XYZ file of N, CA and C in Angstrom:
861
model
N 0.830 -1.212 0.000
C 0.000 0.000 0.000
C 0.854 1.248 0.000
N 1.931 1.244 0.830
C 2.738 2.459 0.912
C 3.631 2.648 -0.300
N 3.806 1.598 -1.139
C 4.550 1.826 -2.369
C 3.804 2.811 -3.256
N 2.475 2.745 -3.210
C 1.701 3.692 -4.003
C 1.520 5.016 -3.300
N 1.866 5.075 -2.023
C 1.677 6.307 -1.251
C 2.455 7.465 -1.845
N 3.735 7.220 -2.223
C 4.545 8.313 -2.737
C 3.958 8.845 -4.041
N 3.410 7.912 -4.865
C 2.847 8.364 -6.136
C 1.548 9.126 -5.930
N 0.803 8.804 -4.858
C -0.524 9.399 -4.718
C -0.615 10.413 -3.601
N 0.512 10.786 -3.008
C 0.452 11.640 -1.826
C 0.003 13.057 -2.111
N -0.097 13.430 -3.387
C -0.589 14.769 -3.721
C -2.105 14.823 -3.792
N -2.768 13.850 -3.176
C -4.215 13.716 -3.347
C -4.985 14.936 -2.913
N -4.486 15.632 -1.879
C -5.248 16.770 -1.375
C -5.313 17.912 -2.385
N -4.348 17.984 -3.285
C -4.328 19.095 -4.236
C -4.547 18.642 -5.675
N -4.779 17.341 -5.917
C -4.957 16.857 -7.274
C -6.245 17.395 -7.867
N -6.212 17.628 -9.170
C -7.392 18.174 -9.838
C -7.923 17.198 -10.882
N -7.676 15.898 -10.670
C -8.040 14.948 -11.706
C -9.331 14.208 -11.440
N -9.978 14.478 -10.351
C -11.112 13.656 -9.984
C -12.402 14.143 -10.609
N -12.588 15.460 -10.661
C -13.845 16.002 -11.148
C -13.574 17.037 -12.208
N -14.301 16.967 -13.328
C -14.111 17.923 -14.409
C -15.431 18.582 -14.731
N -15.349 19.851 -15.092
C -16.547 20.589 -15.450
C -17.269 21.076 -14.232
N -18.136 22.065 -14.390
C -18.920 22.580 -13.290
C -20.159 23.239 -13.847
N -21.118 23.448 -12.951
C -22.354 24.070 -13.396
C -22.705 25.239 -12.500
N -21.696 25.837 -11.818
C -21.986 26.961 -10.942
C -22.489 28.157 -11.726
N -23.517 28.783 -11.244
C -24.096 29.930 -11.923
C -23.310 31.181 -11.639
N -23.754 32.284 -12.273
C -23.034 33.544 -12.149
C -23.012 34.048 -10.721
N -24.024 33.668 -9.933
C -24.081 34.148 -8.563
C -23.347 33.242 -7.585
N -22.714 32.192 -8.107
C -21.953 31.310 -7.232
C -20.731 32.034 -6.684
N -20.385 31.853 -5.418
C -19.175 32.498 -4.876
C -17.893 31.924 -5.455
N -17.991 30.798 -6.171
C -16.793 30.116 -6.654
C -16.518 30.359 -8.132
N -17.429 30.994 -8.857
C -17.232 31.235 -10.279
C -17.841 30.136 -11.130
N -17.957 30.433 -12.432
C -18.652 29.525 -13.343
C -17.906 28.220 -13.597
N -16.578 28.236 -13.482
C -15.804 27.063 -13.880
C -15.278 26.264 -12.692
N -15.859 26.450 -11.522
C -15.359 25.770 -10.329
C -15.635 24.272 -10.384
N -14.691 23.508 -9.850
C -14.835 22.054 -9.763
C -14.573 21.611 -8.332
N -15.226 20.527 -7.961
C -14.995 19.918 -6.650
C -13.826 18.944 -6.744
N -13.045 18.855 -5.672
C -11.845 18.019 -5.634
C -11.942 17.080 -4.442
N -11.878 15.806 -4.703
C -11.832 14.841 -3.601
C -10.542 15.044 -2.837
N -10.620 15.165 -1.521
C -9.430 15.409 -0.714
C -9.265 14.394 0.406
N -10.119 13.387 0.451
C -9.997 12.300 1.427
C -9.484 11.061 0.707
N -8.464 10.435 1.268
C -7.876 9.260 0.627
C -8.273 7.959 1.293
N -8.911 8.020 2.457
C -9.137 6.796 3.228
C -10.445 6.896 3.994
N -11.526 6.411 3.396
C -12.849 6.439 4.013
C -13.375 5.021 4.130
N -13.948 4.686 5.284
C -14.516 3.365 5.500
C -15.970 3.456 5.914
N -16.634 2.314 5.907
C -18.028 2.273 6.339
C -18.107 2.738 7.791
N -19.095 3.567 8.073
C -19.253 4.156 9.404
C -19.226 5.671 9.309
N -18.994 6.313 10.440
C -18.937 7.766 10.462
C -17.529 8.226 10.125
N -17.423 9.024 9.066
C -16.125 9.451 8.580
C -16.131 10.955 8.312
N -14.941 11.483 8.185
C -14.713 12.913 7.954
C -14.356 13.097 6.485
N -15.291 13.643 5.712
C -15.106 13.822 4.283
C -14.536 15.211 4.008
N -13.473 15.259 3.207
C -12.819 16.508 2.826
C -13.004 16.760 1.332
N -13.408 17.970 0.990
C -13.560 18.356 -0.406
C -12.991 19.761 -0.592
N -12.180 19.929 -1.634
C -11.675 21.239 -2.008
C -12.412 21.746 -3.235
N -12.272 23.028 -3.515
C -12.900 23.639 -4.684
C -11.840 24.447 -5.415
N -11.798 24.259 -6.733
C -10.798 24.937 -7.547
C -11.439 25.462 -8.818
N -10.919 26.572 -9.308
C -11.293 27.045 -10.624
C -10.457 26.327 -11.681
N -10.841 26.467 -12.941
C -10.193 25.717 -14.010
C -8.709 26.020 -14.139
N -8.292 27.223 -13.768
C -6.875 27.576 -13.885
C -6.053 27.125 -12.687
N -6.681 26.386 -11.769
C -5.981 25.882 -10.600
C -6.104 26.746 -9.371
N -6.723 27.903 -9.484
C -6.897 28.775 -8.321
C -7.840 28.131 -7.326
N -7.378 27.990 -6.104
C -8.210 27.410 -5.064
C -9.148 28.470 -4.518
N -10.408 28.088 -4.313
C -11.417 29.020 -3.835
C -12.119 28.431 -2.634
N -12.892 29.284 -1.960
C -13.586 28.886 -0.745
C -13.043 29.633 0.447
N -13.908 29.858 1.429
C -13.517 30.538 2.651
C -14.583 30.255 3.698
N -14.326 30.596 4.957
C -15.347 30.398 5.988
C -16.631 31.174 5.706
N -16.543 32.236 4.910
C -17.727 33.032 4.589
C -18.576 32.407 3.491
N -18.020 31.444 2.752
C -18.743 30.817 1.642
C -19.353 29.505 2.128
N -20.592 29.563 2.583
C -21.247 28.392 3.150
C -21.640 27.407 2.048
N -21.448 26.116 2.344
C -21.869 25.073 1.417
C -22.451 23.909 2.209
N -23.245 23.087 1.510
C -23.654 21.787 2.021
C -23.179 20.720 1.042
N -23.050 19.494 1.557
C -22.734 18.344 0.712
C -23.991 17.493 0.568
N -24.315 17.109 -0.655
C -25.337 16.098 -0.899
C -24.613 14.826 -1.293
N -24.776 13.771 -0.498
C -23.927 12.594 -0.595
C -24.788 11.351 -0.759
N -24.400 10.484 -1.687
C -25.166 9.261 -1.923
C -24.301 8.231 -2.634
N -24.623 6.939 -2.478
C -23.971 5.932 -3.324
C -24.336 6.182 -4.782
N -23.385 5.980 -5.681
C -23.646 6.222 -7.096
C -24.775 5.341 -7.610
N -24.846 4.104 -7.097
C -25.865 3.181 -7.589
C -27.197 3.280 -6.842
N -27.291 4.224 -5.906
C -28.531 4.383 -5.151
C -28.710 5.852 -4.766
N -28.841 6.739 -5.761
C -28.884 8.184 -5.466
C -30.113 8.599 -4.668
N -31.116 7.753 -4.592
C -32.327 8.112 -3.863
C -32.148 8.187 -2.363
N -31.039 7.695 -1.846
C -30.817 7.726 -0.395
C -29.855 8.837 -0.010
N -29.822 9.893 -0.776
C -28.889 10.992 -0.522
C -29.116 11.602 0.847
N -28.021 11.980 1.475
C -28.066 12.713 2.740
C -27.426 14.081 2.525
N -27.949 15.066 3.211
C -27.436 16.424 3.110
C -26.802 16.822 4.428
N -25.544 17.276 4.382
C -24.827 17.662 5.593
C -24.195 19.028 5.385
N -24.160 19.809 6.435
C -23.473 21.098 6.374
C -21.968 20.888 6.463
N -21.231 21.660 5.683
C -19.776 21.551 5.659
C -19.144 22.747 6.357
N -17.983 22.509 6.944
C -17.214 23.553 7.622
C -15.924 23.783 6.859
N -15.598 25.041 6.608
C -14.357 25.360 5.902
C -13.205 25.459 6.890
N -12.085 24.842 6.531
C -10.880 24.897 7.356
C -9.703 25.328 6.490
N -8.998 26.353 6.911
C -7.826 26.809 6.171
C -6.696 25.783 6.289
N -5.990 25.567 5.186
C -4.694 24.899 5.227
C -3.618 25.955 5.411
N -3.615 26.930 4.500
C -2.744 28.094 4.603
C -3.633 29.318 4.428
N -3.874 30.052 5.512
C -4.736 31.227 5.442
C -3.968 32.410 4.847
N -4.537 33.145 3.899
C -5.871 33.021 3.310
C -5.839 32.386 1.927
N -4.878 31.507 1.668
C -4.655 31.037 0.300
C -5.458 29.797 -0.066
N -5.493 28.828 0.809
C -6.074 27.541 0.415
C -6.655 26.841 1.634
N -7.764 26.155 1.425
C -8.399 25.406 2.493
C -9.329 24.354 1.926
N -9.988 23.632 2.815
C -10.880 22.542 2.437
C -12.187 22.642 3.216
N -13.236 22.087 2.637
C -14.490 21.910 3.350
C -14.516 20.500 3.947
N -15.032 20.393 5.160
C -15.097 19.096 5.829
C -16.501 18.887 6.384
N -16.885 17.617 6.489
C -18.174 17.282 7.088
C -18.118 15.856 7.610
N -18.810 15.607 8.700
C -18.955 14.259 9.240
C -20.104 13.574 8.498
N -19.813 12.423 7.932
C -20.776 11.725 7.079
C -20.889 10.274 7.530
N -22.114 9.736 7.503
C -22.354 8.331 7.821
C -22.437 7.530 6.524
N -21.496 6.631 6.330
C -21.474 5.758 5.159
C -21.953 4.368 5.573
N -23.027 3.906 4.950
C -23.623 2.635 5.383
C -23.245 1.453 4.514
N -22.420 1.674 3.479
C -22.030 0.575 2.607
C -20.741 0.949 1.876
N -19.950 -0.059 1.496
C -18.772 0.230 0.682
C -19.167 0.434 -0.773
N -18.251 1.011 -1.539
C -18.491 1.198 -2.963
C -18.169 2.607 -3.410
N -18.625 2.951 -4.603
C -18.395 4.271 -5.168
C -19.520 5.208 -4.748
N -19.142 6.335 -4.179
C -20.089 7.347 -3.729
C -19.853 8.635 -4.495
N -20.818 9.543 -4.397
C -20.658 10.855 -5.001
C -21.071 11.931 -4.005
N -20.413 13.066 -4.126
C -20.745 14.222 -3.292
C -20.942 15.429 -4.195
N -22.044 16.114 -4.000
C -22.327 17.339 -4.735
C -22.199 18.516 -3.781
N -21.340 19.459 -4.135
C -21.168 20.665 -3.333
C -22.247 21.670 -3.743
N -23.051 22.101 -2.764
C -24.151 23.020 -3.022
C -23.865 24.334 -2.299
N -23.499 25.393 -3.027
C -23.262 26.690 -2.373
C -24.568 27.292 -1.862
N -24.440 28.236 -0.954
C -25.622 28.931 -0.454
C -26.314 29.716 -1.555
N -25.546 30.179 -2.553
C -26.102 30.856 -3.724
C -25.471 30.250 -4.967
N -26.214 30.231 -6.049
C -25.688 29.682 -7.279
C -25.970 28.204 -7.415
N -25.616 27.674 -8.567
C -25.904 26.283 -8.883
C -24.925 25.336 -8.202
N -25.350 24.092 -7.953
C -24.432 23.087 -7.404
C -23.284 22.797 -8.366
N -22.166 22.351 -7.814
C -21.058 21.916 -8.647
C -21.324 20.493 -9.135
N -20.610 20.095 -10.180
C -20.724 18.724 -10.648
C -20.285 17.767 -9.538
N -20.957 16.612 -9.413
C -20.591 15.662 -8.354
C -19.149 15.187 -8.497
N -18.531 14.926 -7.372
C -17.200 14.338 -7.338
C -17.336 12.927 -6.786
N -16.624 11.977 -7.387
C -16.716 10.577 -7.008
C -15.585 10.199 -6.050
N -15.872 9.240 -5.173
C -14.847 8.733 -4.257
C -15.242 7.335 -3.811
N -14.267 6.615 -3.261
C -14.475 5.240 -2.822
C -14.610 5.173 -1.312
N -15.575 4.380 -0.868
C -15.713 4.037 0.547
C -15.375 2.554 0.689
N -14.391 2.255 1.527
C -13.958 0.874 1.731
C -14.780 0.211 2.835
N -14.818 -1.108 2.801
C -15.485 -1.828 3.888
C -14.819 -1.492 5.217
N -13.514 -1.366 5.199
C -12.740 -0.930 6.360
C -11.684 0.044 5.873
N -11.385 1.097 6.642
C -10.345 2.038 6.205
C -8.976 1.384 6.219
N -8.072 1.941 5.451
C -6.707 1.441 5.419
C -5.982 1.745 6.723
N -6.136 2.965 7.212
C -5.493 3.384 8.451
C -6.336 2.934 9.641
N -5.772 2.928 10.844
C -6.549 2.506 12.014
C -7.801 3.362 12.195
N -8.925 2.686 12.393
C -10.203 3.378 12.513
C -10.423 3.867 13.937
N -11.321 4.824 14.084
C -11.733 5.258 15.424
C -12.309 4.060 16.171
N -11.836 3.871 17.397
C -12.267 2.743 18.204
C -11.365 1.537 18.124
N -10.444 1.518 17.148
C -9.516 0.399 16.999
C -8.291 0.603 17.886
N -7.619 -0.476 18.255
C -6.369 -0.331 19.008
C -5.334 0.429 18.186
N -4.652 1.354 18.825
C -3.632 2.130 18.128
C -2.378 1.291 17.940
N -1.853 1.168 16.735
C -0.545 0.525 16.561
C 0.499 1.241 17.414
N 1.440 0.478 17.933
C 2.417 1.045 18.869
C 3.840 0.767 18.414
N 4.254 1.344 17.295
C 5.639 1.154 16.855
C 6.599 1.971 17.701
N 7.821 1.514 17.845
C 8.838 2.382 18.443
C 9.160 3.502 17.468
N 9.174 4.725 17.949
C 9.517 5.862 17.102
C 10.740 6.544 17.687
N 11.631 7.068 16.855
C 12.884 7.638 17.355
C 12.642 8.888 18.193
N 13.502 9.068 19.186
C 13.415 10.211 20.085
C 14.772 10.905 20.159
N 14.815 11.958 20.961
C 16.074 12.685 21.159
C 17.115 11.844 21.881
N 16.702 10.758 22.512
C 17.670 9.835 23.115
C 18.384 9.011 22.052
N 17.782 8.947 20.853
C 18.343 8.128 19.784
C 19.102 8.941 18.745
N 18.573 10.137 18.433
C 19.104 10.907 17.311
C 19.068 12.397 17.631
N 19.912 13.192 16.999
C 19.808 14.654 17.145
C 18.543 15.153 16.452
N 18.101 16.327 16.846
C 16.823 16.848 16.377
C 16.772 16.968 14.857
N 17.885 17.310 14.223
C 17.866 17.499 12.769
C 17.659 16.189 12.007
N 17.839 15.052 12.683
C 17.564 13.767 12.060
C 16.164 13.254 12.386
N 15.453 13.973 13.243
C 14.109 13.554 13.644
C 13.002 14.297 12.922
N 13.304 15.466 12.381
C 12.238 16.284 11.817
C 12.773 17.262 10.789
N 11.918 17.616 9.834
C 12.237 18.698 8.895
C 11.505 19.978 9.289
N 10.923 20.010 10.456
C 10.302 21.231 10.970
C 11.401 22.252 11.244
N 11.332 23.437 10.643
C 12.392 24.422 10.866
C 12.397 25.003 12.272
N 11.313 24.844 12.998
C 11.232 25.366 14.362
C 10.614 24.290 15.265
N 11.329 23.205 15.498
C 10.728 22.058 16.183
C 10.449 22.317 17.659
N 9.405 21.696 18.144
C 9.064 21.691 19.558
C 9.658 20.420 20.164
N 10.689 20.581 21.003
C 11.436 19.419 21.485
C 10.553 18.442 22.257
N 9.508 18.938 22.872
C 8.584 18.063 23.603
C 8.031 16.954 22.701
N 7.935 17.215 21.390
C 7.330 16.266 20.451
C 8.266 15.106 20.108
N 9.496 15.134 20.633
C 10.489 14.121 20.270
C 11.125 13.487 21.508
N 10.445 13.559 22.626
C 11.009 13.048 23.880
C 10.517 11.654 24.235
N 9.379 11.240 23.696
C 8.774 9.959 24.072
C 8.479 9.168 22.808
N 8.812 7.884 22.834
C 8.480 6.997 21.726
C 7.006 6.611 21.793
N 6.400 6.394 20.643
C 4.969 6.100 20.611
C 4.635 4.817 21.355
N 5.457 3.795 21.224
C 5.169 2.550 21.945
C 5.234 2.753 23.455
N 6.143 3.601 23.913
C 6.254 3.870 25.344
C 5.048 4.643 25.858
N 4.580 5.614 25.092
C 3.424 6.408 25.507
C 2.181 5.546 25.631
N 1.963 4.670 24.655
C 0.781 3.805 24.697
C 0.900 2.800 25.832
N 2.081 2.226 26.029
C 2.268 1.260 27.112
C 2.060 1.894 28.479
N 2.353 3.192 28.592
C 2.194 3.896 29.861
C 0.775 4.441 30.055
N -0.126 4.121 29.132
C -1.522 4.577 29.209
C -1.626 6.098 29.232
N -0.767 6.734 28.460
C -0.799 8.193 28.373
C -1.710 8.629 27.227
N -2.593 9.614 27.450
C -3.310 10.178 26.308
C -2.297 10.784 25.344
N -2.439 10.484 24.074
C -1.376 10.775 23.115
C -1.939 11.323 21.817
N -1.215 12.267 21.254
C -1.481 12.749 19.897
C -0.227 12.488 19.076
N -0.378 11.732 17.982
C 0.757 11.490 17.091
C 0.462 12.137 15.748
N 1.425 12.927 15.288
C 1.312 13.660 14.025
C 2.310 13.068 13.043
N 1.820 12.584 11.915
C 2.681 12.115 10.833
C 2.729 13.205 9.772
N 3.892 13.822 9.589
C 4.006 14.898 8.604
C 5.468 15.080 8.232
N 5.679 15.740 7.100
C 7.024 16.046 6.639
C 7.035 17.466 6.100
N 7.250 18.462 6.959
C 7.139 19.855 6.532
C 7.988 20.223 5.312
N 9.178 19.667 5.194
C 10.060 20.064 4.090
C 9.746 19.371 2.774
N 9.126 18.194 2.833
C 8.928 17.404 1.619
C 7.461 17.092 1.353
N 6.581 17.823 1.979
C 5.148 17.550 1.862
C 4.669 17.783 0.432
N 3.916 16.832 -0.094
C 3.365 16.959 -1.435
C 2.032 17.692 -1.451
N 1.452 17.931 -0.297
C 0.134 18.545 -0.224
C 0.162 19.971 0.299
N 1.300 20.464 0.726
C 1.445 21.791 1.338
C 0.747 21.897 2.674
N 0.262 20.771 3.213
C -0.498 20.805 4.458
C 0.304 20.373 5.675
N 1.463 19.737 5.477
C 2.187 19.154 6.613
C 2.650 20.196 7.622
N 3.312 21.249 7.117
C 3.799 22.281 8.018
C 2.678 22.982 8.761
N 1.649 23.474 8.059
C 0.539 24.131 8.759
C -0.162 23.234 9.766
N -0.336 21.958 9.428
C -0.990 21.045 10.375
C -0.154 20.898 11.640
N 1.149 20.733 11.473
C 2.027 20.596 12.627
C 2.019 21.873 13.462
N 1.974 23.024 12.816
C 1.921 24.284 13.553
C 0.631 24.391 14.374
N -0.481 23.920 13.823
C -1.735 23.917 14.584
C -1.601 23.082 15.842
N -1.010 21.904 15.716
C -0.844 21.032 16.881
C 0.103 21.674 17.891
N 1.180 22.280 17.429
C 2.119 22.952 18.333
C 1.445 24.094 19.078
N 0.491 24.760 18.427
C -0.215 25.848 19.086
C -1.166 25.379 20.165
N -1.712 24.182 19.995
C -2.672 23.635 20.962
C -1.964 22.954 22.130
N -0.825 22.347 21.892
C -0.155 21.495 22.874
C 0.073 22.140 24.244
N 0.469 23.416 24.357
C 0.730 23.985 25.682
C -0.474 23.956 26.622
N -1.680 23.894 26.067
C -2.882 23.858 26.899
C -3.166 22.472 27.454
N -2.383 21.471 27.028
C -2.645 20.095 27.445
C -1.345 19.430 27.911
N -0.818 19.863 29.067
C 0.449 19.301 29.552
C 0.358 17.824 29.908
N -0.862 17.320 30.144
C -1.037 15.918 30.514
C -1.073 14.986 29.307
N -1.093 15.555 28.112
C -1.134 14.772 26.883
C 0.274 14.671 26.298
N 0.631 13.472 25.822
C 1.907 13.279 25.141
C 1.732 13.579 23.660
N 2.539 14.500 23.148
C 2.493 14.864 21.735
C 3.747 14.316 21.056
N 3.546 13.646 19.933
C 4.654 13.023 19.214
C 4.553 13.389 17.738
N 5.632 13.915 17.184
C 5.711 14.125 15.738
C 6.592 13.041 15.148
N 6.043 12.320 14.171
C 6.816 11.324 13.430
C 7.044 11.861 12.025
N 8.293 12.151 11.706
C 8.653 12.568 10.352
C 8.388 11.402 9.395
N 7.786 11.691 8.264
C 7.409 10.649 7.315
C 8.623 9.928 6.747
N 9.749 10.611 6.648
C 10.945 10.021 6.061
C 12.056 9.876 7.105
N 12.951 8.941 6.841
C 14.125 8.719 7.680
C 15.390 9.010 6.876
N 16.519 9.033 7.597
C 17.788 9.291 6.928
C 17.917 10.699 6.402
N 17.338 11.647 7.112
C 17.235 13.021 6.619
C 18.579 13.670 6.335
N 19.596 13.317 7.101
C 20.907 13.955 6.930
C 21.882 13.104 6.131
N 21.427 11.976 5.604
C 22.309 11.146 4.782
C 22.657 11.873 3.482
N 23.872 11.752 3.000
C 24.261 12.449 1.764
C 23.414 12.054 0.558
N 22.933 10.804 0.533
C 22.163 10.333 -0.617
C 20.659 10.357 -0.353
N 20.211 11.098 0.667
C 18.784 11.103 1.001
C 17.942 11.703 -0.110
N 16.846 11.015 -0.410
C 15.776 11.556 -1.250
C 14.458 11.123 -0.611
N 13.415 11.925 -0.700
C 12.144 11.571 -0.076
C 11.370 10.569 -0.922
N 11.785 9.307 -0.847
C 11.144 8.279 -1.659
C 10.703 7.114 -0.784
N 10.144 6.097 -1.422
C 9.601 4.959 -0.679
C 10.673 4.235 0.125
N 11.914 4.263 -0.356
C 12.992 3.579 0.356
C 13.330 4.251 1.671
N 12.909 5.506 1.848
C 13.219 6.252 3.069
C 11.985 6.493 3.941
N 10.902 5.781 3.679
C 9.718 5.959 4.516
C 9.980 5.473 5.939
N 9.490 6.222 6.907
C 9.605 5.810 8.302
C 8.802 4.534 8.517
N 9.335 3.575 9.268
C 8.606 2.324 9.476
C 7.184 2.518 10.009
N 6.972 3.525 10.842
C 5.657 3.701 11.472
C 4.553 4.000 10.474
N 4.888 4.532 9.287
C 3.843 4.893 8.329
C 3.527 3.769 7.362
N 4.284 2.680 7.402
C 4.153 1.631 6.399
C 3.052 0.643 6.750
N 2.887 -0.370 5.873
C 1.815 -1.346 6.036
C 1.884 -2.102 7.354
N 3.068 -2.216 7.922
C 3.204 -2.936 9.185
C 2.514 -2.211 10.332
N 2.394 -0.884 10.214
C 1.871 -0.112 11.331
C 0.667 0.739 10.937
N 0.847 1.985 10.532
C -0.296 2.887 10.326
C -0.832 2.913 8.891
N -0.143 2.339 7.928
C -0.666 2.147 6.572
C -1.150 3.465 5.942
N -0.362 4.489 6.050
C -0.807 5.795 5.570
C -0.799 5.852 4.037
N -1.940 6.213 3.413
C -1.988 6.362 1.962
C -1.683 7.777 1.495
N -1.509 8.700 2.429
C -1.282 10.108 2.108
C -0.626 10.759 3.317
N -0.365 12.040 3.218
C 0.146 12.803 4.359
C -0.354 14.229 4.258
N -0.511 14.873 5.418
C -0.253 14.445 6.795
C -1.481 13.790 7.442
N -1.235 13.188 8.615
C -2.293 12.585 9.423
C -2.049 12.893 10.900
N -3.153 12.936 11.656
C -3.107 13.007 13.122
C -3.962 11.875 13.672
N -3.450 11.197 14.701
C -4.234 10.215 15.441
C -4.237 10.612 16.915
N -5.425 10.670 17.491
C -5.597 10.966 18.910
C -5.888 9.639 19.607
N -5.090 9.313 20.617
C -5.141 8.002 21.274
C -5.495 8.195 22.738
N -6.492 7.451 23.218
C -6.914 7.625 24.605
C -6.065 6.786 25.550
N -6.371 6.847 26.835
C -5.557 6.168 27.856
C -5.615 4.649 27.753
N -6.641 4.124 27.100
C -6.758 2.677 26.937
C -6.072 2.182 25.669
N -5.439 3.094 24.932
C -4.726 2.702 23.727
C -5.588 2.592 22.489
N -6.803 3.153 22.529
C -7.692 3.114 21.377
C -7.652 4.439 20.618
N -7.882 4.371 19.313
C -7.961 5.572 18.493
C -9.246 6.313 18.845
N -9.107 7.535 19.357
C -10.267 8.347 19.726
C -10.698 9.272 18.602
N -9.770 9.675 17.757
C -10.073 10.535 16.618
C -8.919 10.415 15.638
N -9.221 10.697 14.374
C -8.168 10.705 13.356
C -8.508 11.779 12.333
N -7.474 12.451 11.869
C -7.659 13.590 10.972
C -6.655 13.488 9.838
N -7.168 13.541 8.631
C -6.305 13.566 7.458
C -6.214 14.988 6.913
N -5.004 15.422 6.614
C -4.818 16.619 5.815
C -4.894 17.942 6.534
N -5.964 18.191 7.245
C -6.179 19.505 7.832
C -7.024 19.354 9.089
N -6.755 20.217 10.061
C -7.565 20.265 11.274
C -7.439 21.677 11.829
N -8.497 22.178 12.437
C -8.366 23.472 13.106
C -8.277 23.250 14.614
N -7.913 24.302 15.327
C -7.677 24.177 16.760
C -8.904 23.701 17.505
N -10.072 24.226 17.139
C -11.292 23.859 17.849
C -11.609 22.381 17.684
N -11.416 21.870 16.487
C -11.694 20.453 16.227
C -10.758 19.563 17.036
N -9.478 19.908 17.057
C -8.509 19.112 17.814
C -8.756 19.234 19.314
N -9.050 20.430 19.789
C -9.285 20.632 21.217
C -10.509 19.864 21.696
N -11.501 19.713 20.850
C -12.679 18.926 21.208
C -12.299 17.481 21.485
N -11.450 16.911 20.644
C -10.997 15.544 20.849
C -10.107 15.429 22.083
N -9.241 16.436 22.300
C -8.334 16.387 23.435
C -9.080 16.527 24.757
N -10.155 17.298 24.767
C -10.930 17.446 25.988
C -11.495 16.113 26.442
N -11.781 15.232 25.511
C -12.367 13.935 25.846
C -11.332 12.948 26.351
N -10.124 12.972 25.785
C -9.127 11.976 26.207
C -8.308 12.421 27.398
N -8.336 13.695 27.721
C -7.474 14.182 28.795
C -8.195 14.276 30.140
N -9.444 13.805 30.192
C -10.188 13.840 31.457
C -9.583 12.891 32.477
């Protein structure tokens, strides 16, 4: 699975999923806007669906002021469509962001989502796959507990490409945190080599929230290893063991997993998260 990860890691910004649009002149997104699938790993159950909006020239559009809803249904059963309100979250303010919504998927297969602006015509539906089970650990599943490198093992420049690292994020190995029944947040990202432009901003969001939760263990796992090797390149041969099929099976980057004291996944976030969303999850595991 992770062999294809490097080829597909640009999923959050790819423009190949949906073509054409039907937005009217009064649409906040323009006449040529298209919806972009931005979730790479959805399973049956309650999931967090991410959709971006782009104009034909690649300009990303959308903002917290541009309200939208998602109309979502299996392609082979459009009569069971559900309508959910979406929330806009910046990746890099004010340049680019995504709409997100919690959606209940009752079956695997090909689904479609139609973005409906508050004004103007709906965009053309965007297609995506819902798996019987997600590739990455699902909410409620036991968290994989790989050993992850710490400052006891390596200097900081070999642990992260974050230009301004928070040393607290590299003091405890993930297996040790889970074994000690510590509430834990693990961030998988690579700020210097991110294909989605979301890794650095996501890590900065987590760093901003962390001081309010001293009882929670925060761990950043750099997606790649061998960062200071003379022959280093960010390829499949340098993937960190924790992101591979043996452990977290990441099909894209970045990701956050929130782990409770019992070692279960309490929340998981792909690509983007805002402070309020993360703090809501942390309030539950840090009690």
